[in-house]
PDB file of C-alpha atoms in Angstrom:
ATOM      1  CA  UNK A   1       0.000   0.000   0.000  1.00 46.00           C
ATOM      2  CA  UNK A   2       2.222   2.804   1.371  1.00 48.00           C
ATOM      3  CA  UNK A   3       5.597   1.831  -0.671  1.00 54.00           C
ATOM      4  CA  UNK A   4       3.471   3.859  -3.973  1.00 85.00           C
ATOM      5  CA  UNK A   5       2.911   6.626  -1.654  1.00 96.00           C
ATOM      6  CA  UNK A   6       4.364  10.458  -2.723  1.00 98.00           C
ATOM      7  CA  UNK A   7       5.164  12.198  -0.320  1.00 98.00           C
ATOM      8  CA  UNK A   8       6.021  16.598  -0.158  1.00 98.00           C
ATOM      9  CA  UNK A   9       8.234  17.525   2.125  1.00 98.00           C
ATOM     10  CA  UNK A  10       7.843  21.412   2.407  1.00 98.00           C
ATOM     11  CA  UNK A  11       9.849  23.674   4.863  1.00 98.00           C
ATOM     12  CA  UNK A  12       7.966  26.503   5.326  1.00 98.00           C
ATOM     13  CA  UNK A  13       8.598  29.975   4.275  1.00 97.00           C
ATOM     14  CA  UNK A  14      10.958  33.038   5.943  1.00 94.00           C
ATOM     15  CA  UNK A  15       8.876  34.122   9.213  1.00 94.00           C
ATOM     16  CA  UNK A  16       9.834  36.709  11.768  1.00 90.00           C
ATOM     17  CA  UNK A  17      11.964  34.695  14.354  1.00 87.00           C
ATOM     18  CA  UNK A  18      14.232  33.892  10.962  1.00 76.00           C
ATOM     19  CA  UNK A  19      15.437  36.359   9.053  1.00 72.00           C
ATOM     20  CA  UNK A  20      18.842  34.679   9.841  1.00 52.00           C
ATOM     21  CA  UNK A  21      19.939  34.817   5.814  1.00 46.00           C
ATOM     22  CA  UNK A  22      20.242  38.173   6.163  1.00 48.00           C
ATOM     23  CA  UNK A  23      21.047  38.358   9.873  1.00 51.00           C
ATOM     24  CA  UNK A  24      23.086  35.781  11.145  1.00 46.00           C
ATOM     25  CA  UNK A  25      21.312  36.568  14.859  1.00 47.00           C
ATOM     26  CA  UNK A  26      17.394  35.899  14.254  1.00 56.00           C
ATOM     27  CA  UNK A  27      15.098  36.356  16.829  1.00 72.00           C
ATOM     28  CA  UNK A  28      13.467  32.959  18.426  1.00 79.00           C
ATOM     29  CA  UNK A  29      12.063  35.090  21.517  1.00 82.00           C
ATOM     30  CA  UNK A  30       9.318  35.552  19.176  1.00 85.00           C
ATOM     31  CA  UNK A  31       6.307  33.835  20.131  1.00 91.00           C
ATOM     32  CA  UNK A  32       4.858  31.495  17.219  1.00 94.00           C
ATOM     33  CA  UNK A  33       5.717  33.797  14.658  1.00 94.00           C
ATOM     34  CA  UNK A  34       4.063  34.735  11.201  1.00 94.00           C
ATOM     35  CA  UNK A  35       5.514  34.860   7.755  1.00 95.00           C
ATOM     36  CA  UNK A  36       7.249  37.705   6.766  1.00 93.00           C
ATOM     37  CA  UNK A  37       6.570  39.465   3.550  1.00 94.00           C
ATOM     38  CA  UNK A  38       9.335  38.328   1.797  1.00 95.00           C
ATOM     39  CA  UNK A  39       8.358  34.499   3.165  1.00 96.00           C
ATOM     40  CA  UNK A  40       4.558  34.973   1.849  1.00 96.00           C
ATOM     41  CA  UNK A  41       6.516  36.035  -1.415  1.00 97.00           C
ATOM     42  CA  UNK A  42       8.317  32.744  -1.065  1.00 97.00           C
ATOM     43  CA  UNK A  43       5.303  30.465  -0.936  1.00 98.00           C
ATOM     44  CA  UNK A  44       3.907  32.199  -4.001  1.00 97.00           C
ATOM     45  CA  UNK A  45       7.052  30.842  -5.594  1.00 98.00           C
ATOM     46  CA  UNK A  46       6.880  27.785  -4.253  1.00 98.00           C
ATOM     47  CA  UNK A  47       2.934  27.448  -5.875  1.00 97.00           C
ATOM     48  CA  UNK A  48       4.054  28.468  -9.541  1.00 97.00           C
ATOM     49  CA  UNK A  49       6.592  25.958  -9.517  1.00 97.00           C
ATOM     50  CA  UNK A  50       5.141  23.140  -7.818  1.00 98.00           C
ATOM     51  CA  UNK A  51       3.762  20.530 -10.443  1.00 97.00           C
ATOM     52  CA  UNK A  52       1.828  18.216  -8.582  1.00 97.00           C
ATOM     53  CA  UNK A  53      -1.288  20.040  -7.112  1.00 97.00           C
ATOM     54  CA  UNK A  54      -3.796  18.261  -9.368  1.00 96.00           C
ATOM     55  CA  UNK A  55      -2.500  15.086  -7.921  1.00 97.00           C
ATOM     56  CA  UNK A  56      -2.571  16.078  -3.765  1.00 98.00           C
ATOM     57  CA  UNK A  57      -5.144  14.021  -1.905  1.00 98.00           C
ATOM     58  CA  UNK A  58      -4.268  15.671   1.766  1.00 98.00           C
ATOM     59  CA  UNK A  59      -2.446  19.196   2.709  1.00 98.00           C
ATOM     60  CA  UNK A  60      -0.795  18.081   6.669  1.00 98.00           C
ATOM     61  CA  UNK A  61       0.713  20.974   8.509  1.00 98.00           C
ATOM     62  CA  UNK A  62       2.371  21.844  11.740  1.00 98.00           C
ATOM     63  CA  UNK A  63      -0.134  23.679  14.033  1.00 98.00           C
ATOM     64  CA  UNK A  64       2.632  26.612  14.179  1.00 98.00           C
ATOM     65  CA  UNK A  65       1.335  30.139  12.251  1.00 97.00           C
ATOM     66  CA  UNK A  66       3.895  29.459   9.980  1.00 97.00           C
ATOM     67  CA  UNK A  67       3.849  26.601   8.684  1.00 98.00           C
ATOM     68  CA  UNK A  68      -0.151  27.147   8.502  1.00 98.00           C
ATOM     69  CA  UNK A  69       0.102  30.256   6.452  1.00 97.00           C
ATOM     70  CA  UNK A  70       2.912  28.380   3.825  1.00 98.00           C
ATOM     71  CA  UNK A  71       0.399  25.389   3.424  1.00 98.00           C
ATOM     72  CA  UNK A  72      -2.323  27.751   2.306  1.00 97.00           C
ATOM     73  CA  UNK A  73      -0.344  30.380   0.370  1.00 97.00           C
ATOM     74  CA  UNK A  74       1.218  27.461  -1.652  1.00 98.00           C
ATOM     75  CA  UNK A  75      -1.489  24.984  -1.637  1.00 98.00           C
ATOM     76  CA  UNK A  76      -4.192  26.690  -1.937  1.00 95.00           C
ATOM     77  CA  UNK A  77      -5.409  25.595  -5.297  1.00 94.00           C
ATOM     78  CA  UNK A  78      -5.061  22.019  -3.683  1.00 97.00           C
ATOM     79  CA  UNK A  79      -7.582  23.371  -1.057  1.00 96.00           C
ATOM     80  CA  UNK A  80      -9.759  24.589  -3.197  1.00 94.00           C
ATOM     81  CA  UNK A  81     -10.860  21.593  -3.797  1.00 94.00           C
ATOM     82  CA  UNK A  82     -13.953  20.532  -1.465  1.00 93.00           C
ATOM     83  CA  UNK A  83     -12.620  17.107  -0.685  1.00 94.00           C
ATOM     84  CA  UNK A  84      -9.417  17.915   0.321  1.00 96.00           C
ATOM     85  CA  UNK A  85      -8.975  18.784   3.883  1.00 95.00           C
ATOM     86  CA  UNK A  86      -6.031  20.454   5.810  1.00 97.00           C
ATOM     87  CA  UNK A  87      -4.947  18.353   8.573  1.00 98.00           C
ATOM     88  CA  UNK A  88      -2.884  20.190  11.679  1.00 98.00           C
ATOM     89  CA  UNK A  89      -0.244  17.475  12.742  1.00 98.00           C
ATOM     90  CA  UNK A  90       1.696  18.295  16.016  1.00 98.00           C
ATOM     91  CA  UNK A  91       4.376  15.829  15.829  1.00 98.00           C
ATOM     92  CA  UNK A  92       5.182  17.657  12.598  1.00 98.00           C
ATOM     93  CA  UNK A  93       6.466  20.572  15.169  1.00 98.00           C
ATOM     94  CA  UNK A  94      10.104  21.584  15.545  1.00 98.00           C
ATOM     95  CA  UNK A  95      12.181  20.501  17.495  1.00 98.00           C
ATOM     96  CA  UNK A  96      13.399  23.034  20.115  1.00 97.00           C
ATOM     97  CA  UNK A  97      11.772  24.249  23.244  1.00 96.00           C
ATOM     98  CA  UNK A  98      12.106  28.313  22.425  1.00 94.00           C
ATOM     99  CA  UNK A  99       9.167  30.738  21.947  1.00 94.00           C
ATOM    100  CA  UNK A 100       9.669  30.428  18.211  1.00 94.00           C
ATOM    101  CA  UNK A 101       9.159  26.941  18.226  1.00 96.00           C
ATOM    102  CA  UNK A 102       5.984  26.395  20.484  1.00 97.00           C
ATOM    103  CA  UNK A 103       2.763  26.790  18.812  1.00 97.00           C
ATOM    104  CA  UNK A 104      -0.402  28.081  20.403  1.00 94.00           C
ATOM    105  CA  UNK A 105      -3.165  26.537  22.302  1.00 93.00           C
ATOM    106  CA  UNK A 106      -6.099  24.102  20.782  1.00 93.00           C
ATOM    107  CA  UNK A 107      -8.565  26.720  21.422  1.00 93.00           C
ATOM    108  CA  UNK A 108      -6.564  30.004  20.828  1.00 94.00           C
ATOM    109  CA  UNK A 109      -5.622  28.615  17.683  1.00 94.00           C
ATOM    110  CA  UNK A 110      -8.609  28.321  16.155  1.00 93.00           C
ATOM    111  CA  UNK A 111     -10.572  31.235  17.564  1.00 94.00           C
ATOM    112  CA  UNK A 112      -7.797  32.874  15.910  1.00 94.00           C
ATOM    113  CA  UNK A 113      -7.110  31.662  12.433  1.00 95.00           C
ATOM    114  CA  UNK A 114      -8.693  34.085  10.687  1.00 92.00           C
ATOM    115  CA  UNK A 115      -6.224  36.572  11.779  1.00 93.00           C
ATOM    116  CA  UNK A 116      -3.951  33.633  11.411  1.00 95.00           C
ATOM    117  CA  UNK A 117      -4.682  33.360   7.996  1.00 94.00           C
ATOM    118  CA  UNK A 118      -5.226  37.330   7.443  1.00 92.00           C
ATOM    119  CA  UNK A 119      -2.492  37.780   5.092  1.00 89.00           C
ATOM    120  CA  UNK A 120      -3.091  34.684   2.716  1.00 91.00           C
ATOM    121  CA  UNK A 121      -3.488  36.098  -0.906  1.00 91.00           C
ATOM    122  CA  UNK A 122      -5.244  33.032  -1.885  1.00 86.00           C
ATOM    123  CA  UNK A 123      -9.128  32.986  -0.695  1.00 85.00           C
ATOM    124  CA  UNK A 124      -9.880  29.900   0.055  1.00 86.00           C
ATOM    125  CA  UNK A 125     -12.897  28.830   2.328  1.00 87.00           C
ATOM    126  CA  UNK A 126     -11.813  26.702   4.712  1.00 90.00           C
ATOM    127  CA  UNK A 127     -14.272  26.888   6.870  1.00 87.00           C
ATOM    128  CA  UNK A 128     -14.926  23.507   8.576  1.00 88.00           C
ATOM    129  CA  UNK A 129     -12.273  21.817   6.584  1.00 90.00           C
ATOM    130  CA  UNK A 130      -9.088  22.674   8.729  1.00 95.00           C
ATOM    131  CA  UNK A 131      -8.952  19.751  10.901  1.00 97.00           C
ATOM    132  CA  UNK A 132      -7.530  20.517  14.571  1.00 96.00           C
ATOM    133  CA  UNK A 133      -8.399  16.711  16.645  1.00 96.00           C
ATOM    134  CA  UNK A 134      -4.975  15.840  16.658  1.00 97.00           C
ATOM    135  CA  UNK A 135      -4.036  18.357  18.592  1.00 96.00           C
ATOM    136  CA  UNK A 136      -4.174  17.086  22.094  1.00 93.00           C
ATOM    137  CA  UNK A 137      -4.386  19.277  25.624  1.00 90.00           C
ATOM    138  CA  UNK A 138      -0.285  19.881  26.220  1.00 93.00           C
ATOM    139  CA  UNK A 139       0.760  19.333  21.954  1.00 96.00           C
ATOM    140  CA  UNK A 140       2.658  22.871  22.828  1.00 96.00           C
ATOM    141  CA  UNK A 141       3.816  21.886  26.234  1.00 96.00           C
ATOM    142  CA  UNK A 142       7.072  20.351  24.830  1.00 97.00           C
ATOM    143  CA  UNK A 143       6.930  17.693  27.472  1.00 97.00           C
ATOM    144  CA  UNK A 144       6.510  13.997  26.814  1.00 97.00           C
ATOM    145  CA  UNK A 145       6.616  12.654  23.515  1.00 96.00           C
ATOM    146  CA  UNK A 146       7.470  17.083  22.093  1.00 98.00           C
ATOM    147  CA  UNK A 147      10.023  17.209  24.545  1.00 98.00           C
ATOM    148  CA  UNK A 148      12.628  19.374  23.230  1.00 98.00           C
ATOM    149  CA  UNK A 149      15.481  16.347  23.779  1.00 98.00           C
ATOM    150  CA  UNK A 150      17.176  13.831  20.858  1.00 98.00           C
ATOM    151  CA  UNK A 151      15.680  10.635  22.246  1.00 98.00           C
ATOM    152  CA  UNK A 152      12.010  12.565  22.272  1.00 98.00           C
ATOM    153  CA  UNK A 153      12.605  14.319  18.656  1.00 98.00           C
ATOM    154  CA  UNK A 154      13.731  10.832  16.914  1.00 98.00           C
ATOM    155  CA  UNK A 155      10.595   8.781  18.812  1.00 98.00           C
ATOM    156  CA  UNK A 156       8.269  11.541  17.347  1.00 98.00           C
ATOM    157  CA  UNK A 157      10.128  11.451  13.923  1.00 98.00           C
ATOM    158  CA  UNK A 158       9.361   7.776  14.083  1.00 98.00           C
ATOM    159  CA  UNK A 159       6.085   8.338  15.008  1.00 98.00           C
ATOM    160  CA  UNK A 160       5.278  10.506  12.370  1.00 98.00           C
ATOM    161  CA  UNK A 161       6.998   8.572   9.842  1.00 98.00           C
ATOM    162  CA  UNK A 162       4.219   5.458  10.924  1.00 98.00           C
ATOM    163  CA  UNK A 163       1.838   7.882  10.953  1.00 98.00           C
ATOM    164  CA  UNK A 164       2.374   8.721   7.069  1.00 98.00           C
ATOM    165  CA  UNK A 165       2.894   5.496   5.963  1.00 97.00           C
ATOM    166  CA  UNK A 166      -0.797   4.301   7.756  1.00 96.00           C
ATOM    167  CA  UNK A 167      -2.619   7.026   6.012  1.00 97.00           C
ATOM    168  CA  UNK A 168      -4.657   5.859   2.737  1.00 96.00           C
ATOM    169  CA  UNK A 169      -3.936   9.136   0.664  1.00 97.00           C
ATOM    170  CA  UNK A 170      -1.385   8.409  -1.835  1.00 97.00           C
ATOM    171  CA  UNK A 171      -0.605  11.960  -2.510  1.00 98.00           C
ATOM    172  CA  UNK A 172       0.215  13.878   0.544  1.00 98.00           C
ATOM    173  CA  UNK A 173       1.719  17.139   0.931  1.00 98.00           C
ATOM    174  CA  UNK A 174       3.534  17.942   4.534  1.00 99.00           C
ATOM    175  CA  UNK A 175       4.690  21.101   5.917  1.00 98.00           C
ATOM    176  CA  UNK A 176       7.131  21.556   8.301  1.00 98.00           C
ATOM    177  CA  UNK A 177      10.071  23.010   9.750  1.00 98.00           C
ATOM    178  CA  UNK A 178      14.516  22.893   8.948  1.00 97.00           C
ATOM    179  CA  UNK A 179      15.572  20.770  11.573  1.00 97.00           C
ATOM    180  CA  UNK A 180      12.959  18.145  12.013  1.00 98.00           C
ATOM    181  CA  UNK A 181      12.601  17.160   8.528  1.00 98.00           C
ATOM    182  CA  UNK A 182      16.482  15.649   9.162  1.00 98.00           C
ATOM    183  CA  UNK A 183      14.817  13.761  12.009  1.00 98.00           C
ATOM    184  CA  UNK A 184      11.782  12.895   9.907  1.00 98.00           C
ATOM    185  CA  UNK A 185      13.943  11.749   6.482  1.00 98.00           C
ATOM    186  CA  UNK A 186      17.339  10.262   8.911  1.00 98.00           C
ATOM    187  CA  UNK A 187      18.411  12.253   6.298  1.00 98.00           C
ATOM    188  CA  UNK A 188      21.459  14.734   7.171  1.00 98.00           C
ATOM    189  CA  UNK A 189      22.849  15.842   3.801  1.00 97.00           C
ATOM    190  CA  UNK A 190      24.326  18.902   3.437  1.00 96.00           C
ATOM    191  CA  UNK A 191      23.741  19.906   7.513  1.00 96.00           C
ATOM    192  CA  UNK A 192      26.802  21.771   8.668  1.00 93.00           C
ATOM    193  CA  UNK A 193      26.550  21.799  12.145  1.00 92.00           C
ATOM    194  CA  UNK A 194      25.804  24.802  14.278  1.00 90.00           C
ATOM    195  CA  UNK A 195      23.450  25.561  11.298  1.00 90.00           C
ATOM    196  CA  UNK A 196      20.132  24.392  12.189  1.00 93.00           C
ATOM    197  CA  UNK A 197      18.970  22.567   8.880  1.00 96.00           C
ATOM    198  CA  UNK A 198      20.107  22.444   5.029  1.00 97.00           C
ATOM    199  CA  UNK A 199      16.890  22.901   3.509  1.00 97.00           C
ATOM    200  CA  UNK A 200      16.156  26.346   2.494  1.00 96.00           C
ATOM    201  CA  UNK A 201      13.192  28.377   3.318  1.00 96.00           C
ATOM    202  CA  UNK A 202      10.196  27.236   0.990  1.00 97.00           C
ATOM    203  CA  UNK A 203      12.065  24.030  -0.528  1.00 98.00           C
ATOM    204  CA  UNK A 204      10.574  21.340  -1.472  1.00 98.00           C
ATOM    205  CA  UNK A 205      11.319  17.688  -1.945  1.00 98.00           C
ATOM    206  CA  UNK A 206       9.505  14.492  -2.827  1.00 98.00           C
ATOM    207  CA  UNK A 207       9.757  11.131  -0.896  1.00 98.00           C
ATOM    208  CA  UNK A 208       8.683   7.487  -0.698  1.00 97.00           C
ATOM    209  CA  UNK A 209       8.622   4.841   1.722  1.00 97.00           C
ATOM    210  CA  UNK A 210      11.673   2.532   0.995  1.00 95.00           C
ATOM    211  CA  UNK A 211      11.003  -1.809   0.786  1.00 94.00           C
ATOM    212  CA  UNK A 212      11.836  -2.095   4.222  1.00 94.00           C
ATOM    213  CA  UNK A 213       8.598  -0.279   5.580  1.00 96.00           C
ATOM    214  CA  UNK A 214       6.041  -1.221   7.382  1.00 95.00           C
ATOM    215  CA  UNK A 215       3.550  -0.385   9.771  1.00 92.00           C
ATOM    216  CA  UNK A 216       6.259  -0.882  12.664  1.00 95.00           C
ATOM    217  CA  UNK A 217       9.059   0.583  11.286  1.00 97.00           C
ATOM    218  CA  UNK A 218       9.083   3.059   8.025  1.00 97.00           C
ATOM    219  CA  UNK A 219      11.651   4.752   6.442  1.00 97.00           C
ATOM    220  CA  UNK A 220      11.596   7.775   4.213  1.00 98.00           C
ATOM    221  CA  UNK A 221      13.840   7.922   1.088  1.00 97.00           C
ATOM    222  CA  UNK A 222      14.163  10.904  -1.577  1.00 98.00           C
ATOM    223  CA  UNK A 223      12.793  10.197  -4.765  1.00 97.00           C
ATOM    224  CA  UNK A 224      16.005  11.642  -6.864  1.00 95.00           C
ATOM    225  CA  UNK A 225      18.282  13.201  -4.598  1.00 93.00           C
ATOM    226  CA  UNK A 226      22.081  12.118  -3.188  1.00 94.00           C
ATOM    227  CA  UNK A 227      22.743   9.063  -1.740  1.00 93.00           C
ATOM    228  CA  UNK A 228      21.408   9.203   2.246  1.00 95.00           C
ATOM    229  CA  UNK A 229      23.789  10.391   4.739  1.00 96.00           C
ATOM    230  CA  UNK A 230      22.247   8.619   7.717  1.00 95.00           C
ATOM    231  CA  UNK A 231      24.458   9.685  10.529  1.00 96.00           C
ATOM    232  CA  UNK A 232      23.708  12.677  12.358  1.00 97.00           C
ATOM    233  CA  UNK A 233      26.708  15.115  12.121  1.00 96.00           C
ATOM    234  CA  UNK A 234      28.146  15.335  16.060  1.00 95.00           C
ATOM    235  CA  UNK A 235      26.669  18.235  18.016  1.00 94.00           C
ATOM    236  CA  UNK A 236      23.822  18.661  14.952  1.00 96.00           C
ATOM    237  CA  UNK A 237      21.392  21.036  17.785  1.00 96.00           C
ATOM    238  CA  UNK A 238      23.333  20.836  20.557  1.00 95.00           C
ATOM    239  CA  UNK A 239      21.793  23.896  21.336  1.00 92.00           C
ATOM    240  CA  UNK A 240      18.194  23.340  20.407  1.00 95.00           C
ATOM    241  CA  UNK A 241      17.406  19.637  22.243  1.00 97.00           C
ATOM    242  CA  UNK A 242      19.243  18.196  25.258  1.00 97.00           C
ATOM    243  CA  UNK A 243      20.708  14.921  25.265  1.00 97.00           C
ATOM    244  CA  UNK A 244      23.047  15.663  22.344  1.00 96.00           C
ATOM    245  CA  UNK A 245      26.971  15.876  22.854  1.00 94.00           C
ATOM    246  CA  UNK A 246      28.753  19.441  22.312  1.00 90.00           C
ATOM    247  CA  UNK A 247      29.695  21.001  18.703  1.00 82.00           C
ATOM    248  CA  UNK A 248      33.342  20.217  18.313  1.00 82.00           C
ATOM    249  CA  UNK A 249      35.689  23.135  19.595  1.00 72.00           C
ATOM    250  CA  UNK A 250      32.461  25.134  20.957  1.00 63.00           C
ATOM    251  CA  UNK A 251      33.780  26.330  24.295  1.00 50.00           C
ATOM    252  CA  UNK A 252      31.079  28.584  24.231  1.00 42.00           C
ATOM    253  CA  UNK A 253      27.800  28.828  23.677  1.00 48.00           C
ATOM    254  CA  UNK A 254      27.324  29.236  20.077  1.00 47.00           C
ATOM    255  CA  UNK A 255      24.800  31.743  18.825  1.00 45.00           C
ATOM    256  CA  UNK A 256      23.006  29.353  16.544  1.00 50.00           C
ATOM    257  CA  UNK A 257      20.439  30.795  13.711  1.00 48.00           C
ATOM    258  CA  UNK A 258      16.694  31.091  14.465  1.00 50.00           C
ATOM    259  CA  UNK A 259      16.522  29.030  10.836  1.00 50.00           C
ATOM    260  CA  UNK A 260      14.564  26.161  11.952  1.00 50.00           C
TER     261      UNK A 260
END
């Protein structure tokens, strides 16, 4: 079933925590932060040169602003069609504990999201078709399972990675953030660590699950890109997640991009 599955694997576009490709400093004391203009301008580039949104059965998005506002800005021809819903995923979150990374609550969330969604320039109604029941009392807490640690960020990878392969769209479209999608994919090409993730704001890339899979265990593997590097690089977000040994030579701590 799931080994003809597509998968899109979208990082979402520039928001205001991470303007860190023009200033190396960001800002991830901002809480849950929206796109930026230049990041809305992003995900209208990223919907003239996607190809596939005929073919999308299901848009999934972490329940954070931003990755919210990139799924409908550069989906939202897929959403205009009735039958396809947008599902908010929380294990899709990223991984670190800071303002910038922790989304909003359940009921905050959607009371607000049309001021969320304020800024789209694509009018879709989505009215009754965002779906919010997976996110549980405490999916923002970043305790338990969202803990902002390596053991908790590769069990929700895995998680999530189950979770994909169960569902019966074979066509799915997934937004999410820099440095899970290396957790998500076991994927750690191009990462030079203390930057936060190699994929650039608004890429895209396009996945299946490899033979191995199954409902157990899954694996993601990139339909067309470099051979796998499957070994995180040492200290990868040592200053993001606990439980991960110190960047090599970092005596200090090292002002690491809001990029995620």
């Amino acid at each position: 079933m799931s080994r003809t599955k597509i998968i899109y694997l979208v990082r979402h576009g520039q928001a205001e925590h991470n303007i860190s490709e023009q200033n190396p400093q960001g800002n991830s004391s901002v809480k849950d932060p929206n796109l930026t203009p230049l990041g809305r301008s992003q995900c209208q580039d990223l919907r003239s040169r996607f190809p596939h949104h005929s073919s999308v059965e299901i848009v999934l998005a972490s329940p954070l602003r931003r990755t919210i506002q990139t799924a409908v800005t550069a989906f939202g021809s897929v959403l205009s069609r009735p039958e396809v819903p947008l599902l908010l995923v929380p294990l899709a979150q990223e991984i670190s504990a800071r303002p910038c990374d922790t989304g909003t609550d359940p009921e905050v969330l959607e009371a607000a999201m049309q001021d969320v969604l304020v800024n789209v320039d694509v009018k879709v109604n989505l009215d009754g078709r965002i779906d919010y029941g997976l996110l549980e009392e405490g999916w923002n807490g970043k305790a338990g399972k969202y803990e902002a640690s390596l053991k908790a960020v590769e069990q929700r990878a895995a998680e999530l990675r189950r979770f994909l392969w169960k569902r019966p769209e074979t066509s799915i479209v997934l937004v999410t953030h820099g440095a899970f999608l290396h957790y998500l994919t076991e994927d750690w090409t191009g990462l030079i660590p203390p930057r936060g993730t190699a994929y650039k704001t608004c890429e895209f890339r396009t996945f299946k699950f490899d033979e191995s899979s199954n409902e157990e265990n899954a694996h993601l593997v990139e339909i067309g890109g470099p051979p796998k590097q499957g070994i995180r690089p040492v200290g990868a977000h040592a200053h993001d997640i606990t439980g991960v040994e110190p960047f090599p030579g970092a005596e200090l701590p090292v002002q690491t991009p809001a990029a995620e």
